[in-house]
PDB file of C-alpha atoms in Angstrom:
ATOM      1  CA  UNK A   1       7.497 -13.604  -6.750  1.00 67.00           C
ATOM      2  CA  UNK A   2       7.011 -10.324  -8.481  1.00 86.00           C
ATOM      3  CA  UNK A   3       4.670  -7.738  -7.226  1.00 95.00           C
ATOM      4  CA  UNK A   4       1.751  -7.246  -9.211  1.00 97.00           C
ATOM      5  CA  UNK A   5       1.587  -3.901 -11.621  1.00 97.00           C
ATOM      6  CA  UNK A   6      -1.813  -2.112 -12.627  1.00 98.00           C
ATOM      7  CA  UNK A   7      -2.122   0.169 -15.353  1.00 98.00           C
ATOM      8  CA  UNK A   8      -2.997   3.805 -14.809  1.00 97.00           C
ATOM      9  CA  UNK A   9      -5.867   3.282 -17.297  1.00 97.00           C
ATOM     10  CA  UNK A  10      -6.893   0.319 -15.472  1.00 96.00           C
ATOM     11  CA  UNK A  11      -6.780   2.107 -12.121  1.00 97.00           C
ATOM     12  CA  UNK A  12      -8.627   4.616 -13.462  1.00 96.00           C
ATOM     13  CA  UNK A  13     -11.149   2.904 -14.681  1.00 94.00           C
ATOM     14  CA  UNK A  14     -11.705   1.177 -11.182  1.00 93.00           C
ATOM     15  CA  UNK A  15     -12.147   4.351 -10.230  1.00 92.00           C
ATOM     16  CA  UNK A  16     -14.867   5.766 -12.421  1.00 91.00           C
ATOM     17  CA  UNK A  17     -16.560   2.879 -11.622  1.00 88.00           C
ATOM     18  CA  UNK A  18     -17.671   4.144  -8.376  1.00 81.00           C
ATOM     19  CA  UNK A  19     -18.252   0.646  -6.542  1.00 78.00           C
ATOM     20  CA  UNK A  20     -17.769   0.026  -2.845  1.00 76.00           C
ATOM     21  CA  UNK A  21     -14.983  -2.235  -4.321  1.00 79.00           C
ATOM     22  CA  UNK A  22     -12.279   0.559  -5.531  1.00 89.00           C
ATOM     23  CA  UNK A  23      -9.386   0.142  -4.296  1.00 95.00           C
ATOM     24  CA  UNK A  24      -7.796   1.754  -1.708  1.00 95.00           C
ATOM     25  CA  UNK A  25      -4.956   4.147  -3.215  1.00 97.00           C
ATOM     26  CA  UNK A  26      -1.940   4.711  -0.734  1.00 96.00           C
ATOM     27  CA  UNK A  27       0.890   7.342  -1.302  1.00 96.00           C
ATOM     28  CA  UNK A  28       3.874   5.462  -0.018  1.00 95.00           C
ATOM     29  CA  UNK A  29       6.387   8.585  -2.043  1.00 94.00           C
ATOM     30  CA  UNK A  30       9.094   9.337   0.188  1.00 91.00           C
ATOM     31  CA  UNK A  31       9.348  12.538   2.445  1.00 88.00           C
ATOM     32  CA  UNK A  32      10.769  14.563   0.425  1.00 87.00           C
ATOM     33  CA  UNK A  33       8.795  14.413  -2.610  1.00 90.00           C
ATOM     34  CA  UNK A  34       5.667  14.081  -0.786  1.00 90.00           C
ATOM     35  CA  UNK A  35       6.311  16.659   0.954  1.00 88.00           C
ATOM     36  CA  UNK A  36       7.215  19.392  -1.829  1.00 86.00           C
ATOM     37  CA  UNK A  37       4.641  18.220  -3.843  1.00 90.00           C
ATOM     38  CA  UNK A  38       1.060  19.260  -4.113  1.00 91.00           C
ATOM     39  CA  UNK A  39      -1.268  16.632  -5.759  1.00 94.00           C
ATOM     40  CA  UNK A  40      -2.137  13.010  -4.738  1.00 95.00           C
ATOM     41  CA  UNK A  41      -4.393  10.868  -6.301  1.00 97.00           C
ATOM     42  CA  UNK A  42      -7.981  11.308  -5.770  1.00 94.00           C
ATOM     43  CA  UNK A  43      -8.657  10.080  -2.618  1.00 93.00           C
ATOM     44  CA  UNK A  44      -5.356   8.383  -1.644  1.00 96.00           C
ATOM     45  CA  UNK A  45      -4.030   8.251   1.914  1.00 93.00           C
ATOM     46  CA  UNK A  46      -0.731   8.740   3.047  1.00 93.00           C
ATOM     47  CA  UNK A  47       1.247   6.105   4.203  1.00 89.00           C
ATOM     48  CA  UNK A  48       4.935   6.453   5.020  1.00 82.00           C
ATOM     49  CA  UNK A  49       7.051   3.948   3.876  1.00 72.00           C
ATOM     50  CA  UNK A  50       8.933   3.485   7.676  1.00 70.00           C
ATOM     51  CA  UNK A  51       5.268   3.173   8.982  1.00 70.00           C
ATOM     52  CA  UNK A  52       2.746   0.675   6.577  1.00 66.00           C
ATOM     53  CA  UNK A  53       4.031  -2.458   8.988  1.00 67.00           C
ATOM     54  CA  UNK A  54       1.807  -0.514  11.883  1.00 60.00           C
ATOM     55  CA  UNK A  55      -0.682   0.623   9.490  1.00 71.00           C
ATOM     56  CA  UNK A  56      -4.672  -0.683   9.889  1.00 83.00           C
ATOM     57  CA  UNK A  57      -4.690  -1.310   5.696  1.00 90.00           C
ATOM     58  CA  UNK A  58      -8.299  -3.355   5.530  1.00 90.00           C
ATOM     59  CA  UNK A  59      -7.911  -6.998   4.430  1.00 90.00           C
ATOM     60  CA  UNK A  60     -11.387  -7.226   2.560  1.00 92.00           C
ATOM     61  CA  UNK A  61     -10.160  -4.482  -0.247  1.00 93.00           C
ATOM     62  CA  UNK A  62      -7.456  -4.308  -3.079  1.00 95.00           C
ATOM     63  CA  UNK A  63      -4.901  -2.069  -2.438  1.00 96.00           C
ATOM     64  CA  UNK A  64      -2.678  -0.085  -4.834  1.00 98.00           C
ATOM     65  CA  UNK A  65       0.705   1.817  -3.602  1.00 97.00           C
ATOM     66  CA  UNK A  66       2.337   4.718  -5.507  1.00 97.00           C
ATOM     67  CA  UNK A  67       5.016   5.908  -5.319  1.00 96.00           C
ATOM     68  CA  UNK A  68       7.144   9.053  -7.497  1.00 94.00           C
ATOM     69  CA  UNK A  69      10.108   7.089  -9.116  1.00 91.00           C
ATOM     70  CA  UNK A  70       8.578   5.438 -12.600  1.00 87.00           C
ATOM     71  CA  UNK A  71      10.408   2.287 -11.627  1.00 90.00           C
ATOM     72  CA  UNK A  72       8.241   2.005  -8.857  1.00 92.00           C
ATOM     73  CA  UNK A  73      10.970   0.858  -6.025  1.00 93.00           C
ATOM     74  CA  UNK A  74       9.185   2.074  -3.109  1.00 94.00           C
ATOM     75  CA  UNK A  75       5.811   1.463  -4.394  1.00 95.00           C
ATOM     76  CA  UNK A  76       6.890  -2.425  -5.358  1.00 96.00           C
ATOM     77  CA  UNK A  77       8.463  -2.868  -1.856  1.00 94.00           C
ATOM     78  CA  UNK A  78       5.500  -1.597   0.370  1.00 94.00           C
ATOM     79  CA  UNK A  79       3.415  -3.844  -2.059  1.00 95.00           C
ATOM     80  CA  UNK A  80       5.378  -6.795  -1.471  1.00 94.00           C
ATOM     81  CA  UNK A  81       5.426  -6.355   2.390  1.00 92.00           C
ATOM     82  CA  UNK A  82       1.685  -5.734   2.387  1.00 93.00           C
ATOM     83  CA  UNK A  83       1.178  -8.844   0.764  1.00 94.00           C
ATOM     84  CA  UNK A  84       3.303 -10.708   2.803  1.00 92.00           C
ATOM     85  CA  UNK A  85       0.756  -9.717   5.570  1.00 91.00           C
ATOM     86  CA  UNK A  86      -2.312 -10.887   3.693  1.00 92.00           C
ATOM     87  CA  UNK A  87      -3.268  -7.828   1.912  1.00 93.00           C
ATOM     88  CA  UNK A  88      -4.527  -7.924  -2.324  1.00 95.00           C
ATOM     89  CA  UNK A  89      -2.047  -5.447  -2.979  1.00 96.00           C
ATOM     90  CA  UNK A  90      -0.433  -3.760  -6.438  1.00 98.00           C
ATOM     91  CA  UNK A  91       1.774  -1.050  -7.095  1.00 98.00           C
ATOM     92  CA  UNK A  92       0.443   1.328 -10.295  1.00 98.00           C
ATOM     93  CA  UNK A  93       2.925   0.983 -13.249  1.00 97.00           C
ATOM     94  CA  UNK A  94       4.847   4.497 -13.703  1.00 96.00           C
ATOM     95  CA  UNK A  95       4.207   5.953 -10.483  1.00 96.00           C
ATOM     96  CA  UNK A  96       2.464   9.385  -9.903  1.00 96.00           C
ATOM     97  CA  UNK A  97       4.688  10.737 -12.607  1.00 95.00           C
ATOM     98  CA  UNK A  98       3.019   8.166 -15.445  1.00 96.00           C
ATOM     99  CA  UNK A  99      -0.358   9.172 -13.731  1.00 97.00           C
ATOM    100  CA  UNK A 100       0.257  12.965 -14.445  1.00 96.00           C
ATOM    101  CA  UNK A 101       2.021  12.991 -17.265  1.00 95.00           C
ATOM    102  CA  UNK A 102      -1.271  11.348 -18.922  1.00 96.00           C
ATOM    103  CA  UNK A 103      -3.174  14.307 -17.598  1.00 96.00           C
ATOM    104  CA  UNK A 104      -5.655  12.212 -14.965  1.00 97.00           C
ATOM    105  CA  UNK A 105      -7.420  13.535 -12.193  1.00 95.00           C
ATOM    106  CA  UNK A 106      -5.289  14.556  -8.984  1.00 96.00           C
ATOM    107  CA  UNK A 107      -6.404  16.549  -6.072  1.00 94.00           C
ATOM    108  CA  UNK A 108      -4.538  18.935  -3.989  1.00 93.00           C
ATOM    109  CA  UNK A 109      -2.944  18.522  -0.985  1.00 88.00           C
ATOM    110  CA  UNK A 110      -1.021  20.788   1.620  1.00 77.00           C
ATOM    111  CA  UNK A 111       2.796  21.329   0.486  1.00 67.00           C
ATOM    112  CA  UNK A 112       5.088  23.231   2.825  1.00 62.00           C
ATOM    113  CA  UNK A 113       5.136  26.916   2.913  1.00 58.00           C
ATOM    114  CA  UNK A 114       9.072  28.130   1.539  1.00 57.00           C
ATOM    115  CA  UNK A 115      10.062  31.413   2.741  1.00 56.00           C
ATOM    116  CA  UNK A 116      12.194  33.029   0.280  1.00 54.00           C
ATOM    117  CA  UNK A 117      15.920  33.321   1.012  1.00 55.00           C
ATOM    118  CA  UNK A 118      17.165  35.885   3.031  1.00 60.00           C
ATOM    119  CA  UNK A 119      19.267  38.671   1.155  1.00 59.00           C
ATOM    120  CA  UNK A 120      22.901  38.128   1.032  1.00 55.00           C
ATOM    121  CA  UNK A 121      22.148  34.748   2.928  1.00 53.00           C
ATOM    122  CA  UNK A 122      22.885  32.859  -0.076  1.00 49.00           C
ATOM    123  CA  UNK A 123      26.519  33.103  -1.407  1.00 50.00           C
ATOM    124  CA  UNK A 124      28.204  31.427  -4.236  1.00 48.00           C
TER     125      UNK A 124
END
């Protein structure tokens, strides 16, 4: 059975429409792109992909996964699993990167610091 898609304008306008009944948005992007990047979706939580089977997702609420790949692999699979388990769940169409590149609201989030390389450390 495929896993449901939602539209980013459809998300979006679940969003604006402020009632107790938006969904919850999870960030299920893998480490590294999580990690080196610094926007999520407004008000999404993180939820590791090796860790949603422990997670306390509520039952009572839809649930949409995101993920960074536009073909939504991770985002589909977390979905799938989370509906296995009971959950309303979807994964948004396009990712984060569909989300962005139609200019919708993010909000920042902590990306690691980089120190620059050292001189000379780098050869090649």
């Amino acid at each position: 059975m495929p896993v449901p898609r939602i539209t980013k304008e459809d998300l979006q306008a679940r969003i604006d429409s402020g009632e107790a009944t938006t969904p919850v948005l999870v960030d299920v992007r893998l480490k590294y792109p999580y990690e080196h990047s610094t926007v999520r979706l407004p008000g999404a939580i993180r939820l590791a992909p090796p860790d949603f089977e422990s997670s306390s997702l509520p039952l009572d609420r839809d649930i949409v996964t995101y993920d960074s790949d536009p073909e939504e692999i991770v985002g589909a699979r977390v979905a799938a699993a989370l509906i296995r388990r009971g959950h309303r769940a979807s994964v948004l169409q396009g990712g984060i990167v569909e989300w962005m590149a139609a200019k919708l609201p993010t909000e920042s989030k902590d990306a690691p610091k980089q120190k620059p390389p050292v001189a000379g450390a780098l050869k090649g």
